[in-house]
PDB file of C-alpha atoms and ligand atoms in Angstrom:
ATOM      1  CA  MET A 852     -17.347  20.276  13.580  1.00 50.00           C
ATOM      2  CA  SER A 853     -15.584  19.379  10.345  1.00 57.00           C
ATOM      3  CA  SER A 854     -17.651  18.373   7.349  1.00 57.00           C
ATOM      4  CA  PRO A 855     -17.642  14.794   6.085  1.00 63.00           C
ATOM      5  CA  ILE A 856     -15.340  13.798   3.247  1.00 70.00           C
ATOM      6  CA  LYS A 857     -16.866  14.948  -0.053  1.00 78.00           C
ATOM      7  CA  LYS A 858     -15.901  11.948  -2.144  1.00 85.00           C
ATOM      8  CA  SER A 859     -16.250   8.192  -1.964  1.00 92.00           C
ATOM      9  CA  PRO A 860     -13.579   7.005   0.477  1.00 94.00           C
ATOM     10  CA  TRP A 861     -11.098   4.369  -0.606  1.00 97.00           C
ATOM     11  CA  ILE A 862      -9.816   2.085   2.132  1.00 98.00           C
ATOM     12  CA  TYR A 863      -6.653   0.037   2.406  1.00 98.00           C
ATOM     13  CA  HIS A 864      -6.820  -2.821   4.892  1.00 97.00           C
ATOM     14  CA  ALA A 865      -3.552  -3.576   6.666  1.00 97.00           C
ATOM     15  CA  HIS A 866      -3.546  -6.911   8.485  1.00 96.00           C
ATOM     16  CA  ALA A 867      -1.066  -6.476  11.338  1.00 96.00           C
ATOM     17  CA  GLY A 868      -1.366  -9.838  13.079  1.00 92.00           C
ATOM     18  CA  GLY A 869      -4.381 -11.187  14.985  1.00 89.00           C
ATOM     19  CA  CYS A 870      -6.499 -14.269  14.418  1.00 94.00           C
ATOM     20  CA  VAL A 871      -8.133 -13.117  11.132  1.00 95.00           C
ATOM     21  CA  GLY A 872     -11.567 -12.960  12.802  1.00 97.00           C
ATOM     22  CA  CYS A 873     -11.704  -9.200  12.174  1.00 97.00           C
ATOM     23  CA  ASP A 874     -10.667  -9.710   8.572  1.00 96.00           C
ATOM     24  CA  ILE A 875     -13.550 -12.128   7.999  1.00 96.00           C
ATOM     25  CA  GLU A 876     -15.986  -9.471   9.260  1.00 97.00           C
ATOM     26  CA  LEU A 877     -14.453  -7.053   6.754  1.00 96.00           C
ATOM     27  CA  LEU A 878     -15.161  -9.601   4.029  1.00 95.00           C
ATOM     28  CA  ALA A 879     -18.778  -9.691   5.222  1.00 96.00           C
ATOM     29  CA  CYS A 880     -18.915  -5.919   4.718  1.00 96.00           C
ATOM     30  CA  MET A 881     -17.991  -6.445   1.074  1.00 93.00           C
ATOM     31  CA  GLY A 882     -20.465  -9.290   0.502  1.00 94.00           C
ATOM     32  CA  PRO A 883     -24.047  -9.044  -0.783  1.00 94.00           C
ATOM     33  CA  ARG A 884     -25.643  -8.452   2.640  1.00 95.00           C
ATOM     34  CA  TYR A 885     -23.833  -5.206   3.552  1.00 95.00           C
ATOM     35  CA  ASP A 886     -22.181  -4.434   0.199  1.00 94.00           C
ATOM     36  CA  LEU A 887     -20.314  -1.263   1.165  1.00 93.00           C
ATOM     37  CA  GLU A 888     -19.404  -0.539  -2.454  1.00 92.00           C
ATOM     38  CA  ARG A 889     -23.026   0.383  -3.107  1.00 90.00           C
ATOM     39  CA  LEU A 890     -22.388   3.313  -0.719  1.00 86.00           C
ATOM     40  CA  GLY A 891     -19.259   4.289  -2.627  1.00 90.00           C
ATOM     41  CA  ILE A 892     -16.872   2.820  -0.048  1.00 93.00           C
ATOM     42  CA  LYS A 893     -14.219   0.913  -1.921  1.00 94.00           C
ATOM     43  CA  TRP A 894     -11.376  -1.342  -0.818  1.00 95.00           C
ATOM     44  CA  VAL A 895      -8.137  -0.783  -2.717  1.00 97.00           C
ATOM     45  CA  ALA A 896      -5.110  -3.004  -3.224  1.00 97.00           C
ATOM     46  CA  SER A 897      -2.455  -0.378  -2.493  1.00 98.00           C
ATOM     47  CA  PRO A 898      -2.110   2.240   0.261  1.00 98.00           C
ATOM     48  CA  ARG A 899      -1.014   4.691  -2.444  1.00 98.00           C
ATOM     49  CA  TYR A 900      -4.650   4.936  -3.601  1.00 96.00           C
ATOM     50  CA  ALA A 901      -6.227   5.057  -0.140  1.00 98.00           C
ATOM     51  CA  ASP A 902      -7.870   7.805   1.903  1.00 97.00           C
ATOM     52  CA  ILE A 903      -8.311   5.581   4.936  1.00 98.00           C
ATOM     53  CA  LEU A 904      -6.006   2.992   6.450  1.00 98.00           C
ATOM     54  CA  LEU A 905      -7.901   0.312   8.365  1.00 98.00           C
ATOM     55  CA  VAL A 906      -5.625  -1.750  10.605  1.00 98.00           C
ATOM     56  CA  THR A 907      -6.462  -5.051  12.275  1.00 98.00           C
ATOM     57  CA  GLY A 908      -4.284  -6.981  14.709  1.00 96.00           C
ATOM     58  CA  PRO A 909      -2.020  -6.259  17.676  1.00 96.00           C
ATOM     59  CA  VAL A 910       1.067  -5.399  15.553  1.00 96.00           C
ATOM     60  CA  PRO A 911       3.755  -7.989  16.264  1.00 95.00           C
ATOM     61  CA  LEU A 912       7.334  -6.664  16.221  1.00 95.00           C
ATOM     62  CA  HIS A 913       8.052  -8.136  12.786  1.00 95.00           C
ATOM     63  CA  THR A 914       4.983  -6.353  11.335  1.00 96.00           C
ATOM     64  CA  LYS A 915       5.824  -2.917  12.766  1.00 97.00           C
ATOM     65  CA  PRO A 916       8.149  -1.814   9.893  1.00 97.00           C
ATOM     66  CA  PHE A 917       5.498  -2.931   7.385  1.00 97.00           C
ATOM     67  CA  LEU A 918       2.827  -0.842   9.106  1.00 98.00           C
ATOM     68  CA  GLU A 919       5.113   2.212   9.277  1.00 98.00           C
ATOM     69  CA  ARG A 920       5.879   1.847   5.569  1.00 98.00           C
ATOM     70  CA  VAL A 921       2.214   1.457   4.632  1.00 98.00           C
ATOM     71  CA  TYR A 922       1.354   4.580   6.654  1.00 98.00           C
ATOM     72  CA  ALA A 923       4.092   6.551   4.895  1.00 98.00           C
ATOM     73  CA  GLN A 924       2.828   5.343   1.499  1.00 98.00           C
ATOM     74  CA  THR A 925      -0.744   6.516   2.154  1.00 98.00           C
ATOM     75  CA  PRO A 926      -1.149  10.019   0.704  1.00 97.00           C
ATOM     76  CA  GLU A 927      -2.365  13.016   2.733  1.00 96.00           C
ATOM     77  CA  PRO A 928      -5.002  13.783   3.799  1.00 94.00           C
ATOM     78  CA  LYS A 929      -5.339  10.346   5.370  1.00 97.00           C
ATOM     79  CA  ARG A 930      -7.124   8.918   8.359  1.00 98.00           C
ATOM     80  CA  VAL A 931      -6.542   5.731  10.321  1.00 98.00           C
ATOM     81  CA  ILE A 932      -8.981   3.267  11.861  1.00 98.00           C
ATOM     82  CA  ALA A 933      -7.785   0.723  14.440  1.00 98.00           C
ATOM     83  CA  MET A 934     -10.193  -2.201  14.401  1.00 98.00           C
ATOM     84  CA  GLY A 935     -10.932  -4.902  16.958  1.00 98.00           C
ATOM     85  CA  ALA A 936      -9.775  -5.493  20.493  1.00 97.00           C
ATOM     86  CA  CYS A 937      -6.338  -6.375  19.102  1.00 96.00           C
ATOM     87  CA  GLY A 938      -5.972  -3.209  17.047  1.00 97.00           C
ATOM     88  CA  THR A 939      -7.258  -0.919  19.773  1.00 97.00           C
ATOM     89  CA  SER A 940      -5.629  -2.456  22.864  1.00 95.00           C
ATOM     90  CA  CYS A 941      -3.754  -5.643  21.830  1.00 94.00           C
ATOM     91  CA  GLY A 942      -6.746  -7.698  23.059  1.00 92.00           C
ATOM     92  CA  VAL A 943      -5.790 -11.224  24.080  1.00 90.00           C
ATOM     93  CA  PHE A 944      -2.178 -10.434  23.235  1.00 90.00           C
ATOM     94  CA  ILE A 945      -1.923  -7.721  25.893  1.00 88.00           C
ATOM     95  CA  ASP A 946       0.887  -8.445  28.284  1.00 79.00           C
ATOM     96  CA  ASP A 947       3.582  -6.041  29.448  1.00 70.00           C
ATOM     97  CA  GLU A 948       6.102  -8.849  29.264  1.00 73.00           C
ATOM     98  CA  ASN A 949       5.099 -10.077  25.818  1.00 79.00           C
ATOM     99  CA  TYR A 950       8.374 -10.110  23.891  1.00 86.00           C
ATOM    100  CA  SER A 951       6.800 -10.204  20.432  1.00 92.00           C
ATOM    101  CA  ILE A 952       4.143  -7.436  20.380  1.00 94.00           C
ATOM    102  CA  ALA A 953       4.891  -3.802  19.439  1.00 94.00           C
ATOM    103  CA  GLY A 954       1.268  -2.553  19.412  1.00 91.00           C
ATOM    104  CA  PRO A 955      -1.452  -1.566  19.832  1.00 96.00           C
ATOM    105  CA  VAL A 956      -1.764   0.348  16.545  1.00 98.00           C
ATOM    106  CA  GLU A 957      -1.757   3.809  18.189  1.00 97.00           C
ATOM    107  CA  LYS A 958       1.747   3.126  19.553  1.00 96.00           C
ATOM    108  CA  ILE A 959       3.035   2.828  15.978  1.00 97.00           C
ATOM    109  CA  ILE A 960       0.978   5.313  13.919  1.00 98.00           C
ATOM    110  CA  PRO A 961      -1.669   7.991  14.731  1.00 98.00           C
ATOM    111  CA  VAL A 962      -5.197   6.589  15.076  1.00 98.00           C
ATOM    112  CA  ASP A 963      -8.347   8.670  14.376  1.00 98.00           C
ATOM    113  CA  VAL A 964     -11.104   6.167  15.151  1.00 98.00           C
ATOM    114  CA  LYS A 965     -11.195   2.920  17.128  1.00 98.00           C
ATOM    115  CA  ILE A 966     -13.714   0.149  16.446  1.00 98.00           C
ATOM    116  CA  PRO A 967     -13.938  -2.100  19.526  1.00 97.00           C
ATOM    117  CA  GLY A 968     -15.090  -5.705  19.526  1.00 97.00           C
ATOM    118  CA  CYS A 969     -13.649  -9.178  19.122  1.00 97.00           C
ATOM    119  CA  PRO A 970     -14.474  -9.136  16.315  1.00 97.00           C
ATOM    120  CA  PRO A 971     -16.646  -6.059  15.675  1.00 98.00           C
ATOM    121  CA  LYS A 972     -19.871  -6.732  13.778  1.00 97.00           C
ATOM    122  CA  PRO A 973     -20.261  -5.307  10.255  1.00 97.00           C
ATOM    123  CA  GLU A 974     -22.665  -2.673  11.656  1.00 96.00           C
ATOM    124  CA  ALA A 975     -19.910  -1.455  14.026  1.00 98.00           C
ATOM    125  CA  ILE A 976     -17.383  -1.413  11.175  1.00 97.00           C
ATOM    126  CA  ILE A 977     -19.726   0.683   9.008  1.00 95.00           C
ATOM    127  CA  ASP A 978     -20.311   3.043  11.953  1.00 96.00           C
ATOM    128  CA  GLY A 979     -16.539   3.415  12.412  1.00 97.00           C
ATOM    129  CA  ILE A 980     -16.042   4.228   8.731  1.00 96.00           C
ATOM    130  CA  LEU A 981     -18.775   6.880   8.890  1.00 93.00           C
ATOM    131  CA  LYS A 982     -17.133   8.358  12.000  1.00 96.00           C
ATOM    132  CA  VAL A 983     -13.728   8.615  10.355  1.00 96.00           C
ATOM    133  CA  MET A 984     -15.290  10.255   7.264  1.00 93.00           C
ATOM    134  CA  ARG A 985     -16.399  13.113   9.524  1.00 92.00           C
ATOM    135  CA  LYS A 986     -12.796  13.661  10.598  1.00 93.00           C
ATOM    136  CA  PHE A 987     -11.519  14.820   7.196  1.00 90.00           C
TER     137      PHE A 987
HETATM  138  S1  SF4 B 293      -9.892  -8.561  17.907  1.00 85.10           S
HETATM  139 FE1  SF4 B 293     -10.541 -10.704  18.173  1.00 85.10          FE
HETATM  140  S2  SF4 B 293     -11.290 -11.316  16.152  1.00 85.10           S
HETATM  141 FE2  SF4 B 293     -10.057  -9.455  15.841  1.00 85.10          FE
HETATM  142  S3  SF4 B 293      -7.989 -10.220  15.331  1.00 85.10           S
HETATM  143 FE3  SF4 B 293      -8.081  -9.883  17.576  1.00 85.10          FE
HETATM  144  S4  SF4 B 293      -8.628 -11.893  18.469  1.00 85.10           S
HETATM  145 FE4  SF4 B 293      -9.141 -11.933  16.270  1.00 85.10          FE
END
């Protein structure tokens, strides 16, 4: 079993569609109740600084090039979390005949950890981040 990452992980959040419910739970993780920064987990404004890419949403076709570019801009070694029912399986947007959806996330870029839920609770998000830290 690989050892956990030895430094504080920096995370870039890529919103790839969805209803923004997942994104609000991410905000809760940053607020005073869960306050992930006190554990050294920091959100960054550019993928170029990130260790972890956290993707929400089902990835509509028009967002696919953006997600591919963000993945390419994230330096190695990097890990990817797909969050929410949308990110992991397209959720309510799942439909083989849906003309506008390219996802789920794992169809576009490699995914290391999935966080299920619609939306996942902050506790599940924190658990997912800890899981991906063990994959470095
Ligand atoms: S998983 Fe649920 S809460 Fe998250 S973006 Fe999709 S519909 Fe919204």
